[in-house]
CSV table of N, CA and C in Angstrom, one decimal:
chain,number,residue,atom,x,y,z
C,1,MET,N,23.9,-71.7,-28.7
C,1,MET,CA,25.3,-71.1,-28.7
C,1,MET,C,26.0,-71.5,-27.4
C,2,GLU,N,27.1,-72.2,-27.5
C,2,GLU,CA,27.8,-72.6,-26.3
C,2,GLU,C,28.7,-71.4,-25.8
C,3,GLU,N,29.0,-71.5,-24.6
C,3,GLU,CA,29.8,-70.4,-24.0
C,3,GLU,C,31.2,-70.5,-24.6
C,4,ALA,N,31.8,-69.3,-24.7
C,4,ALA,CA,33.2,-69.2,-25.2
C,4,ALA,C,34.2,-69.6,-24.1
C,5,HIS,N,35.2,-70.2,-24.5
C,5,HIS,CA,36.3,-70.6,-23.5
C,5,HIS,C,37.4,-69.6,-23.6
C,6,PRO,N,38.1,-69.3,-22.5
C,6,PRO,CA,39.2,-68.3,-22.6
C,6,PRO,C,40.3,-68.9,-23.5
C,7,PRO,N,41.1,-68.1,-24.1
C,7,PRO,CA,42.2,-68.6,-24.9
C,7,PRO,C,43.2,-69.3,-24.1
C,8,ALA,N,43.8,-70.4,-24.6
C,8,ALA,CA,44.8,-71.1,-23.9
C,8,ALA,C,46.1,-70.2,-23.6
C,9,PRO,N,46.6,-70.3,-22.4
C,9,PRO,CA,47.9,-69.5,-22.2
C,9,PRO,C,49.0,-70.0,-23.1
C,10,ALA,N,49.8,-69.0,-23.6
C,10,ALA,CA,50.9,-69.4,-24.5
C,10,ALA,C,51.9,-70.2,-23.8
C,11,LYS,N,52.2,-69.9,-22.6
C,11,LYS,CA,53.2,-70.6,-21.8
C,11,LYS,C,52.6,-71.4,-20.7
C,12,ALA,N,52.8,-72.8,-20.8
C,12,ALA,CA,52.2,-73.6,-19.8
C,12,ALA,C,53.2,-74.7,-19.4
C,13,ALA,N,54.4,-74.6,-19.9
C,13,ALA,CA,55.5,-75.6,-19.6
C,13,ALA,C,55.8,-75.6,-18.1
C,14,LEU,N,56.0,-76.8,-17.6
C,14,LEU,CA,56.4,-77.0,-16.2
C,14,LEU,C,57.9,-77.0,-16.2
C,15,GLU,N,58.5,-76.1,-15.4
C,15,GLU,CA,60.0,-75.9,-15.3
C,15,GLU,C,60.6,-77.2,-14.7
C,16,ASN,N,60.0,-77.8,-13.7
C,16,ASN,CA,60.7,-78.9,-13.0
C,16,ASN,C,60.0,-80.2,-13.4
C,17,TYR,N,59.6,-80.4,-14.6
C,17,TYR,CA,58.9,-81.6,-15.0
C,17,TYR,C,59.9,-82.8,-14.9
C,18,SER,N,59.4,-83.9,-14.3
C,18,SER,CA,60.2,-85.1,-14.2
C,18,SER,C,59.3,-86.2,-14.8
C,19,TYR,N,60.0,-87.0,-15.7
C,19,TYR,CA,59.2,-88.1,-16.4
C,19,TYR,C,58.7,-89.1,-15.4
C,20,VAL,N,57.4,-89.5,-15.6
C,20,VAL,CA,56.7,-90.4,-14.7
C,20,VAL,C,56.5,-91.7,-15.5
C,21,ILE,N,56.9,-92.8,-14.9
C,21,ILE,CA,56.8,-94.1,-15.6
C,21,ILE,C,55.4,-94.6,-15.6
C,22,GLY,N,55.0,-95.3,-16.8
C,22,GLY,CA,53.7,-95.8,-16.9
C,22,GLY,C,53.7,-97.2,-17.6
C,23,PRO,N,52.5,-97.9,-17.7
C,23,PRO,CA,52.4,-99.1,-18.4
C,23,PRO,C,52.9,-99.0,-19.8
C,24,GLY,N,53.6,-100.0,-20.3
C,24,GLY,CA,54.1,-99.9,-21.7
C,24,GLY,C,55.5,-99.4,-21.8
C,25,ASP,N,56.0,-98.7,-20.8
C,25,ASP,CA,57.4,-98.3,-20.8
C,25,ASP,C,58.3,-99.6,-20.6
C,26,SER,N,59.5,-99.4,-21.1
C,26,SER,CA,60.5,-100.5,-20.8
C,26,SER,C,61.6,-99.9,-19.9
C,27,LEU,N,62.0,-100.6,-18.9
C,27,LEU,CA,63.0,-100.2,-18.0
C,27,LEU,C,64.2,-101.0,-18.1
C,28,ASN,N,65.4,-100.4,-18.2
C,28,ASN,CA,66.6,-101.1,-18.2
C,28,ASN,C,67.2,-100.9,-16.8
C,29,ILE,N,67.2,-102.0,-16.0
C,29,ILE,CA,67.7,-102.0,-14.6
C,29,ILE,C,69.2,-102.5,-14.6
C,30,VAL,N,70.1,-101.6,-14.2
C,30,VAL,CA,71.5,-102.0,-14.1
C,30,VAL,C,71.9,-102.0,-12.6
C,31,VAL,N,72.4,-103.2,-12.2
C,31,VAL,CA,72.9,-103.4,-10.8
C,31,VAL,C,74.4,-103.4,-10.9
C,32,TRP,N,75.1,-102.4,-10.4
C,32,TRP,CA,76.5,-102.3,-10.6
C,32,TRP,C,77.2,-103.5,-9.9
C,33,ARG,N,78.1,-104.1,-10.7
C,33,ARG,CA,78.9,-105.3,-10.3
C,33,ARG,C,78.1,-106.6,-10.1
C,34,ASN,N,76.8,-106.5,-10.6
C,34,ASN,CA,75.9,-107.7,-10.5
C,34,ASN,C,75.2,-107.9,-11.8
C,35,PRO,N,75.9,-108.3,-12.9
C,35,PRO,CA,75.3,-108.4,-14.2
C,35,PRO,C,74.1,-109.4,-14.2
C,36,GLU,N,74.2,-110.4,-13.4
C,36,GLU,CA,73.1,-111.4,-13.4
C,36,GLU,C,71.8,-110.8,-12.8
C,37,LEU,N,71.9,-109.7,-12.1
C,37,LEU,CA,70.7,-109.0,-11.6
C,37,LEU,C,70.2,-107.9,-12.5
C,38,SER,N,71.0,-107.5,-13.5
C,38,SER,CA,70.7,-106.5,-14.4
C,38,SER,C,69.9,-107.0,-15.6
C,39,MET,N,68.9,-106.2,-16.0
C,39,MET,CA,68.1,-106.7,-17.1
C,39,MET,C,67.1,-105.6,-17.6
C,40,SER,N,66.5,-105.8,-18.8
C,40,SER,CA,65.5,-104.9,-19.3
C,40,SER,C,64.1,-105.6,-19.0
C,41,VAL,N,63.2,-104.8,-18.4
C,41,VAL,CA,61.9,-105.4,-18.1
C,41,VAL,C,60.8,-104.4,-18.6
C,42,PRO,N,59.7,-105.0,-19.1
C,42,PRO,CA,58.5,-104.1,-19.4
C,42,PRO,C,57.7,-103.8,-18.2
C,43,VAL,N,57.1,-102.6,-18.2
C,43,VAL,CA,56.1,-102.2,-17.2
C,43,VAL,C,54.8,-102.8,-17.6
C,44,ARG,N,54.2,-103.7,-16.8
C,44,ARG,CA,53.0,-104.4,-17.2
C,44,ARG,C,51.8,-103.4,-17.1
C,45,PRO,N,50.7,-103.9,-17.7
C,45,PRO,CA,49.5,-103.0,-17.7
C,45,PRO,C,49.0,-102.6,-16.3
C,46,ASP,N,49.4,-103.4,-15.2
C,46,ASP,CA,49.0,-103.1,-13.9
C,46,ASP,C,50.0,-102.1,-13.2
C,47,GLY,N,51.0,-101.7,-14.0
C,47,GLY,CA,52.0,-100.7,-13.5
C,47,GLY,C,53.1,-101.3,-12.7
C,48,LYS,N,53.2,-102.6,-12.7
C,48,LYS,CA,54.3,-103.3,-11.9
C,48,LYS,C,55.3,-103.9,-12.8
C,49,ILE,N,56.5,-104.2,-12.2
C,49,ILE,CA,57.6,-105.0,-12.9
C,49,ILE,C,57.9,-106.2,-12.0
C,50,SER,N,58.5,-107.1,-12.7
C,50,SER,CA,59.2,-108.3,-12.0
C,50,SER,C,60.6,-108.4,-12.6
C,51,ALA,N,61.5,-108.6,-11.7
C,51,ALA,CA,62.9,-108.8,-12.1
C,51,ALA,C,63.5,-109.9,-11.1
C,52,PRO,N,64.7,-110.3,-11.4
C,52,PRO,CA,65.3,-111.3,-10.5
C,52,PRO,C,65.4,-110.7,-9.0
C,53,LEU,N,64.9,-111.4,-8.1
C,53,LEU,CA,64.8,-111.1,-6.7
C,53,LEU,C,63.9,-109.9,-6.4
C,54,VAL,N,63.3,-109.3,-7.4
C,54,VAL,CA,62.3,-108.2,-7.2
C,54,VAL,C,61.0,-108.6,-7.8
C,55,ASP,N,60.1,-109.0,-7.0
C,55,ASP,CA,58.7,-109.4,-7.4
C,55,ASP,C,57.7,-108.3,-7.3
C,56,GLU,N,56.9,-108.2,-8.3
C,56,GLU,CA,55.7,-107.3,-8.1
C,56,GLU,C,55.9,-105.9,-7.6
C,57,LEU,N,56.9,-105.2,-8.1
C,57,LEU,CA,57.2,-103.9,-7.7
C,57,LEU,C,56.4,-102.9,-8.5
C,58,LEU,N,55.6,-102.1,-7.8
C,58,LEU,CA,54.8,-101.0,-8.4
C,58,LEU,C,55.7,-99.9,-8.8
C,59,VAL,N,55.8,-99.6,-10.1
C,59,VAL,CA,56.6,-98.5,-10.6
C,59,VAL,C,55.8,-97.4,-11.2
C,60,GLN,N,54.6,-97.6,-11.6
C,60,GLN,CA,53.7,-96.6,-12.2
C,60,GLN,C,53.6,-95.4,-11.3
C,61,GLY,N,53.7,-94.2,-12.0
C,61,GLY,CA,53.6,-92.9,-11.2
C,61,GLY,C,54.9,-92.5,-10.5
C,62,LYS,N,55.9,-93.3,-10.7
C,62,LYS,CA,57.2,-92.9,-10.0
C,62,LYS,C,58.2,-92.5,-11.1
C,63,ASN,N,59.2,-91.7,-10.7
C,63,ASN,CA,60.3,-91.4,-11.7
C,63,ASN,C,61.4,-92.4,-11.6
C,64,PRO,N,62.3,-92.5,-12.5
C,64,PRO,CA,63.3,-93.5,-12.5
C,64,PRO,C,64.2,-93.5,-11.3
C,65,THR,N,64.5,-92.4,-10.7
C,65,THR,CA,65.3,-92.3,-9.5
C,65,THR,C,64.6,-93.0,-8.3
C,66,GLU,N,63.3,-92.7,-8.2
C,66,GLU,CA,62.6,-93.4,-7.1
C,66,GLU,C,62.6,-94.9,-7.3
C,67,VAL,N,62.4,-95.4,-8.5
C,67,VAL,CA,62.4,-96.8,-8.7
C,67,VAL,C,63.8,-97.4,-8.4
C,68,SER,N,64.9,-96.7,-8.8
C,68,SER,CA,66.2,-97.1,-8.5
C,68,SER,C,66.4,-97.4,-7.0
C,69,ARG,N,65.9,-96.4,-6.2
C,69,ARG,CA,66.1,-96.5,-4.7
C,69,ARG,C,65.3,-97.7,-4.2
C,70,GLU,N,64.1,-97.9,-4.7
C,70,GLU,CA,63.2,-99.0,-4.2
C,70,GLU,C,63.9,-100.4,-4.6
C,71,VAL,N,64.4,-100.5,-5.8
C,71,VAL,CA,65.1,-101.7,-6.2
C,71,VAL,C,66.3,-102.0,-5.3
C,72,GLU,N,67.0,-100.9,-5.0
C,72,GLU,CA,68.2,-101.1,-4.1
C,72,GLU,C,67.7,-101.6,-2.7
C,73,ARG,N,66.6,-101.0,-2.2
C,73,ARG,CA,66.1,-101.4,-0.9
C,73,ARG,C,65.7,-102.9,-0.9
C,74,VAL,N,65.0,-103.4,-2.0
C,74,VAL,CA,64.7,-104.8,-2.1
C,74,VAL,C,65.9,-105.7,-2.2
C,75,LEU,N,66.8,-105.3,-3.1
C,75,LEU,CA,68.0,-106.1,-3.3
C,75,LEU,C,69.0,-106.1,-2.1
C,76,GLY,N,68.9,-105.1,-1.3
C,76,GLY,CA,69.7,-105.0,-0.1
C,76,GLY,C,69.5,-106.2,0.9
C,77,LYS,N,68.4,-106.9,0.7
C,77,LYS,CA,68.2,-108.1,1.5
C,77,LYS,C,69.1,-109.3,1.1
C,78,TYR,N,69.6,-109.2,-0.2
C,78,TYR,CA,70.3,-110.3,-0.8
C,78,TYR,C,71.8,-109.9,-1.2
C,79,VAL,N,72.0,-108.6,-1.5
C,79,VAL,CA,73.3,-108.2,-2.0
C,79,VAL,C,73.7,-107.0,-1.1
C,80,ARG,N,75.0,-107.0,-0.7
C,80,ARG,CA,75.5,-105.9,0.2
C,80,ARG,C,75.7,-104.6,-0.6
C,81,ASP,N,75.0,-103.5,-0.1
C,81,ASP,CA,75.1,-102.2,-0.7
C,81,ASP,C,75.0,-102.2,-2.3
C,82,PRO,N,73.8,-102.6,-2.8
C,82,PRO,CA,73.6,-102.6,-4.2
C,82,PRO,C,73.5,-101.2,-4.7
C,83,VAL,N,74.1,-101.0,-5.9
C,83,VAL,CA,74.0,-99.7,-6.6
C,83,VAL,C,73.2,-99.9,-7.9
C,84,VAL,N,72.0,-99.3,-8.0
C,84,VAL,CA,71.1,-99.6,-9.1
C,84,VAL,C,70.8,-98.3,-9.9
C,85,THR,N,70.8,-98.4,-11.2
C,85,THR,CA,70.4,-97.4,-12.1
C,85,THR,C,69.2,-97.9,-12.9
C,86,VAL,N,68.2,-97.1,-13.0
C,86,VAL,CA,67.0,-97.4,-13.9
C,86,VAL,C,67.0,-96.4,-15.0
C,87,MET,N,67.0,-96.9,-16.2
C,87,MET,CA,66.8,-96.1,-17.4
C,87,MET,C,65.6,-96.5,-18.2
C,88,VAL,N,64.7,-95.5,-18.6
C,88,VAL,CA,63.6,-95.8,-19.3
C,88,VAL,C,64.0,-95.9,-20.8
C,89,THR,N,63.6,-97.0,-21.5
C,89,THR,CA,64.1,-97.1,-22.9
C,89,THR,C,63.0,-97.1,-23.9
C,90,ASN,N,61.7,-97.2,-23.5
C,90,ASN,CA,60.6,-97.1,-24.4
C,90,ASN,C,59.6,-96.2,-23.7
C,91,PHE,N,59.3,-95.0,-24.2
C,91,PHE,CA,58.5,-94.0,-23.5
C,91,PHE,C,57.1,-94.0,-23.9
C,92,VAL,N,56.2,-94.3,-23.0
C,92,VAL,CA,54.7,-94.2,-23.2
C,92,VAL,C,54.2,-93.3,-22.1
C,93,GLY,N,54.5,-93.5,-20.9
C,93,GLY,CA,54.0,-92.7,-19.7
C,93,GLY,C,52.6,-93.2,-19.3
C,94,PRO,N,52.2,-92.8,-18.1
C,94,PRO,CA,50.9,-93.2,-17.7
C,94,PRO,C,49.8,-92.4,-18.4
C,95,TYR,N,48.6,-93.0,-18.5
C,95,TYR,CA,47.5,-92.3,-19.2
C,95,TYR,C,47.3,-90.9,-18.7
C,96,SER,N,47.5,-90.7,-17.4
C,96,SER,CA,47.2,-89.3,-16.9
C,96,SER,C,48.2,-88.3,-17.4
C,97,GLU,N,49.3,-88.7,-18.0
C,97,GLU,CA,50.3,-87.8,-18.6
C,97,GLU,C,50.2,-87.6,-20.1
C,98,GLN,N,49.5,-88.5,-20.8
C,98,GLN,CA,49.4,-88.6,-22.2
C,98,GLN,C,48.6,-87.4,-22.8
C,99,ILE,N,48.9,-87.0,-24.0
C,99,ILE,CA,48.1,-86.0,-24.7
C,99,ILE,C,47.1,-86.8,-25.6
C,100,ARG,N,45.8,-86.5,-25.4
C,100,ARG,CA,44.8,-87.2,-26.3
C,100,ARG,C,44.3,-86.2,-27.3
C,101,VAL,N,44.1,-86.6,-28.5
C,101,VAL,CA,43.6,-85.8,-29.6
C,101,VAL,C,42.4,-86.5,-30.1
C,102,VAL,N,41.2,-85.9,-30.0
C,102,VAL,CA,39.9,-86.5,-30.5
C,102,VAL,C,39.2,-85.5,-31.5
C,103,GLY,N,38.4,-86.1,-32.3
C,103,GLY,CA,37.6,-85.3,-33.2
C,103,GLY,C,38.2,-85.3,-34.6
C,104,GLU,N,38.2,-84.2,-35.2
C,104,GLU,CA,38.6,-84.0,-36.6
C,104,GLU,C,40.1,-83.8,-36.9
C,105,ALA,N,40.9,-84.7,-36.3
C,105,ALA,CA,42.3,-84.8,-36.6
C,105,ALA,C,42.5,-85.9,-37.7
C,106,SER,N,43.5,-85.8,-38.5
C,106,SER,CA,43.7,-86.8,-39.5
C,106,SER,C,43.9,-88.2,-38.9
C,107,LYS,N,44.6,-88.2,-37.8
C,107,LYS,CA,44.9,-89.5,-37.1
C,107,LYS,C,44.7,-89.2,-35.6
C,108,PRO,N,43.4,-89.3,-35.1
C,108,PRO,CA,43.2,-89.1,-33.7
C,108,PRO,C,44.0,-90.1,-32.9
C,109,GLN,N,44.6,-89.8,-31.8
C,109,GLN,CA,45.4,-90.7,-31.0
C,109,GLN,C,45.8,-90.1,-29.7
C,110,PHE,N,46.6,-90.9,-28.9
C,110,PHE,CA,47.2,-90.4,-27.7
C,110,PHE,C,48.7,-90.3,-28.0
C,111,LEU,N,49.4,-89.4,-27.4
C,111,LEU,CA,50.8,-89.2,-27.6
C,111,LEU,C,51.5,-89.1,-26.2
C,112,PRO,N,52.7,-89.6,-26.1
C,112,PRO,CA,53.4,-89.4,-24.8
C,112,PRO,C,53.8,-87.9,-24.7
C,113,PHE,N,53.7,-87.4,-23.5
C,113,PHE,CA,54.0,-86.0,-23.3
C,113,PHE,C,55.5,-85.8,-23.3
C,114,LYS,N,56.0,-84.7,-23.9
C,114,LYS,CA,57.4,-84.4,-23.9
C,114,LYS,C,57.6,-83.0,-23.4
C,115,GLN,N,58.6,-82.7,-22.6
C,115,GLN,CA,58.9,-81.4,-22.1
C,115,GLN,C,58.9,-80.4,-23.2
C,116,GLN,N,58.4,-79.2,-23.0
C,116,GLN,CA,58.4,-78.1,-24.0
C,116,GLN,C,57.5,-78.5,-25.3
C,117,MET,N,56.6,-79.4,-25.2
C,117,MET,CA,55.7,-79.8,-26.3
C,117,MET,C,54.7,-78.7,-26.5
C,118,THR,N,54.5,-78.4,-27.8
C,118,THR,CA,53.5,-77.3,-28.1
C,118,THR,C,52.4,-77.9,-29.0
C,119,LEU,N,51.4,-77.1,-29.2
C,119,LEU,CA,50.2,-77.5,-30.0
C,119,LEU,C,50.6,-77.9,-31.4
C,120,LEU,N,51.6,-77.1,-32.0
C,120,LEU,CA,52.1,-77.5,-33.3
C,120,LEU,C,52.7,-78.9,-33.3
C,121,ASP,N,53.5,-79.2,-32.3
C,121,ASP,CA,54.1,-80.6,-32.2
C,121,ASP,C,53.0,-81.6,-32.2
C,122,VAL,N,51.9,-81.4,-31.5
C,122,VAL,CA,50.8,-82.3,-31.4
C,122,VAL,C,50.1,-82.4,-32.8
C,123,MET,N,49.9,-81.3,-33.4
C,123,MET,CA,49.2,-81.4,-34.7
C,123,MET,C,50.0,-82.1,-35.8
C,124,ILE,N,51.3,-81.9,-35.8
C,124,ILE,CA,52.2,-82.6,-36.7
C,124,ILE,C,52.1,-84.1,-36.5
C,125,ALA,N,52.1,-84.5,-35.2
C,125,ALA,CA,52.0,-85.9,-34.9
C,125,ALA,C,50.7,-86.6,-35.3
C,126,VAL,N,49.6,-85.8,-35.3
C,126,VAL,CA,48.3,-86.4,-35.7
C,126,VAL,C,48.0,-86.1,-37.1
C,127,GLY,N,48.9,-85.6,-37.9
C,127,GLY,CA,48.7,-85.4,-39.3
C,127,GLY,C,47.8,-84.2,-39.7
C,128,GLY,N,47.6,-83.3,-38.8
C,128,GLY,CA,46.8,-82.1,-39.2
C,128,GLY,C,45.3,-82.3,-39.0
C,129,LEU,N,44.6,-81.4,-39.6
C,129,LEU,CA,43.1,-81.4,-39.5
C,129,LEU,C,42.5,-82.1,-40.7
C,130,THR,N,41.3,-82.7,-40.5
C,130,THR,CA,40.5,-83.2,-41.7
C,130,THR,C,39.9,-82.0,-42.4
C,131,ASP,N,39.3,-82.3,-43.6
C,131,ASP,CA,38.6,-81.3,-44.4
C,131,ASP,C,37.4,-80.8,-43.7
C,132,PHE,N,36.9,-81.5,-42.7
C,132,PHE,CA,35.6,-81.2,-42.0
C,132,PHE,C,35.8,-80.5,-40.7
C,133,ALA,N,37.1,-80.2,-40.4
C,133,ALA,CA,37.4,-79.7,-39.0
C,133,ALA,C,37.1,-78.2,-38.9
C,134,ASP,N,36.6,-77.8,-37.8
C,134,ASP,CA,36.4,-76.4,-37.4
C,134,ASP,C,37.6,-76.1,-36.5
C,135,GLY,N,38.7,-75.9,-37.1
C,135,GLY,CA,40.0,-75.7,-36.3
C,135,GLY,C,40.0,-74.6,-35.3
C,136,ASN,N,39.3,-73.5,-35.6
C,136,ASN,CA,39.4,-72.4,-34.7
C,136,ASN,C,38.3,-72.5,-33.6
C,137,SER,N,37.5,-73.5,-33.6
C,137,SER,CA,36.6,-73.8,-32.5
C,137,SER,C,37.1,-74.9,-31.6
C,138,ALA,N,38.3,-75.3,-31.8
C,138,ALA,CA,38.9,-76.4,-31.0
C,138,ALA,C,39.2,-75.9,-29.6
C,139,THR,N,39.2,-76.9,-28.7
C,139,THR,CA,39.5,-76.6,-27.3
C,139,THR,C,40.5,-77.6,-26.7
C,140,ILE,N,41.2,-77.1,-25.7
C,140,ILE,CA,42.0,-78.0,-24.8
C,140,ILE,C,41.3,-78.2,-23.5
C,141,LEU,N,41.1,-79.4,-23.1
C,141,LEU,CA,40.6,-79.7,-21.8
C,141,LEU,C,41.8,-80.0,-20.9
C,142,ARG,N,42.1,-79.2,-20.0
C,142,ARG,CA,43.3,-79.3,-19.2
C,142,ARG,C,43.0,-80.0,-17.9
C,143,THR,N,43.3,-81.3,-17.9
C,143,THR,CA,43.0,-82.2,-16.7
C,143,THR,C,43.8,-81.8,-15.5
C,144,SER,N,44.9,-81.2,-15.7
C,144,SER,CA,45.8,-80.8,-14.5
C,144,SER,C,45.2,-79.6,-13.8
C,145,GLU,N,44.2,-78.9,-14.4
C,145,GLU,CA,43.5,-77.8,-13.8
C,145,GLU,C,42.0,-78.0,-13.6
C,146,GLY,N,41.7,-79.3,-13.2
C,146,GLY,CA,40.4,-79.7,-12.9
C,146,GLY,C,39.4,-79.6,-14.1
C,147,ASN,N,40.0,-80.0,-15.3
C,147,ASN,CA,39.2,-80.1,-16.6
C,147,ASN,C,38.8,-78.7,-17.1
C,148,LYS,N,39.6,-77.7,-16.8
C,148,LYS,CA,39.3,-76.3,-17.3
C,148,LYS,C,39.5,-76.4,-18.9
C,149,GLN,N,38.6,-75.7,-19.6
C,149,GLN,CA,38.7,-75.7,-21.0
C,149,GLN,C,39.2,-74.4,-21.6
C,150,TYR,N,40.1,-74.5,-22.6
C,150,TYR,CA,40.6,-73.3,-23.2
C,150,TYR,C,40.4,-73.4,-24.7
C,151,SER,N,40.1,-72.2,-25.4
C,151,SER,CA,40.0,-72.3,-26.8
C,151,SER,C,41.4,-72.2,-27.5
C,152,VAL,N,41.5,-72.8,-28.6
C,152,VAL,CA,42.8,-72.8,-29.4
C,152,VAL,C,42.4,-72.5,-30.9
C,153,ARG,N,43.3,-71.9,-31.6
C,153,ARG,CA,43.1,-71.5,-33.0
C,153,ARG,C,43.9,-72.4,-33.9
C,154,LEU,N,43.5,-73.7,-34.1
C,154,LEU,CA,44.2,-74.6,-34.9
C,154,LEU,C,44.3,-74.2,-36.4
C,155,LYS,N,43.2,-73.7,-36.9
C,155,LYS,CA,43.1,-73.3,-38.3
C,155,LYS,C,44.1,-72.2,-38.6
C,156,ASP,N,44.1,-71.2,-37.7
C,156,ASP,CA,45.1,-70.1,-37.9
C,156,ASP,C,46.5,-70.6,-37.8
C,157,LEU,N,46.8,-71.5,-36.9
C,157,LEU,CA,48.1,-72.1,-36.7
C,157,LEU,C,48.6,-72.9,-37.9
C,158,ILE,N,47.7,-73.8,-38.4
C,158,ILE,CA,48.1,-74.7,-39.4
C,158,ILE,C,48.0,-74.2,-40.8
C,159,LYS,N,46.8,-73.6,-41.1
C,159,LYS,CA,46.5,-73.2,-42.5
C,159,LYS,C,47.1,-71.8,-42.8
C,160,ARG,N,47.2,-70.9,-41.8
C,160,ARG,CA,47.7,-69.6,-42.0
C,160,ARG,C,49.1,-69.3,-41.5
C,161,GLY,N,49.6,-70.3,-40.7
C,161,GLY,CA,51.0,-70.2,-40.2
C,161,GLY,C,51.1,-69.1,-39.1
C,162,ASP,N,50.0,-68.9,-38.4
C,162,ASP,CA,50.0,-67.8,-37.4
C,162,ASP,C,50.7,-68.4,-36.1
C,163,VAL,N,51.9,-68.1,-35.9
C,163,VAL,CA,52.6,-68.8,-34.7
C,163,VAL,C,52.1,-68.2,-33.4
C,164,SER,N,51.4,-67.1,-33.4
C,164,SER,CA,50.8,-66.6,-32.1
C,164,SER,C,49.8,-67.6,-31.6
C,165,ALA,N,49.3,-68.5,-32.5
C,165,ALA,CA,48.2,-69.5,-32.1
C,165,ALA,C,48.9,-70.7,-31.5
C,166,ASN,N,50.2,-70.8,-31.5
C,166,ASN,CA,50.9,-72.0,-31.0
C,166,ASN,C,51.1,-71.8,-29.5
C,167,VAL,N,50.6,-72.7,-28.7
C,167,VAL,CA,50.6,-72.7,-27.3
C,167,VAL,C,51.2,-74.0,-26.7
C,168,ASP,N,51.8,-73.9,-25.5
C,168,ASP,CA,52.3,-75.1,-24.8
C,168,ASP,C,51.2,-76.0,-24.4
C,169,VAL,N,51.5,-77.3,-24.5
C,169,VAL,CA,50.5,-78.3,-23.9
C,169,VAL,C,51.1,-78.8,-22.6
C,170,ARG,N,50.2,-79.4,-21.8
C,170,ARG,CA,50.6,-79.9,-20.5
C,170,ARG,C,50.3,-81.4,-20.4
C,171,PRO,N,51.0,-82.1,-19.5
C,171,PRO,CA,50.6,-83.5,-19.4
C,171,PRO,C,49.2,-83.7,-19.1
C,172,GLY,N,48.5,-84.6,-19.8
C,172,GLY,CA,47.1,-84.9,-19.6
C,172,GLY,C,46.1,-84.1,-20.4
C,173,ASP,N,46.6,-83.1,-21.2
C,173,ASP,CA,45.7,-82.3,-22.0
C,173,ASP,C,45.0,-83.2,-23.0
C,174,ILE,N,43.7,-82.8,-23.2
C,174,ILE,CA,42.9,-83.4,-24.2
C,174,ILE,C,42.5,-82.3,-25.3
C,175,LEU,N,42.9,-82.5,-26.5
C,175,LEU,CA,42.6,-81.6,-27.6
C,175,LEU,C,41.3,-82.1,-28.3
C,176,ILE,N,40.3,-81.2,-28.3
C,176,ILE,CA,39.0,-81.6,-28.9
C,176,ILE,C,38.8,-80.8,-30.1
C,177,ILE,N,38.7,-81.4,-31.3
C,177,ILE,CA,38.6,-80.7,-32.6
C,177,ILE,C,37.2,-81.0,-33.2
C,178,PRO,N,36.3,-80.0,-33.1
C,178,PRO,CA,34.9,-80.3,-33.6
C,178,PRO,C,34.8,-80.2,-35.1
C,179,GLN,N,33.7,-80.7,-35.6
C,179,GLN,CA,33.4,-80.7,-37.0
C,179,GLN,C,32.7,-79.4,-37.3
C,180,SER,N,33.0,-78.8,-38.5
C,180,SER,CA,32.4,-77.6,-38.9
C,180,SER,C,31.0,-77.8,-39.4
C,181,LEU,N,30.2,-76.8,-39.2
C,181,LEU,CA,28.8,-76.9,-39.7
C,181,LEU,C,28.7,-76.0,-40.9
C,182,PHE,N,28.8,-76.6,-42.1
C,182,PHE,CA,29.0,-75.9,-43.3
C,182,PHE,C,27.9,-74.8,-43.5
């Protein structure tokens, strides 16, 4: 018999969450009054971007405003007082922020984290539980709290519509859904 985990806290949303850029994101870089320097660029698997006059700039782990200031700093060598805006157009986020769902989900996968995301949102995205899932023995591994594990009641939430079983998820959470032992 394994040890029981404490129930996941209902509220875990971060009030001041700021999107963090990761590989696979697309960035739209707009340089005011310099259309030849404006473009859309993908964030490479190594977390860097390359754009006109901006080579090998590490953007992974930064928010769009931080990247805007760095591009302005680099372009300032070539353009007087550049004004840069960076917009993320394809959201994936870094691995450390993604929600991973493993085990007896219909479609196990990773999902980009979204502010105010709940367990129900995650379960809809992965298509619910398989017929073999032990939903009420599922756990959330919360990487942001040093891999602390919390129990969650997926069966109550999905099959019985018990909204008290719906809890917030956090960036980097791993939802583990075990198989039931008939």
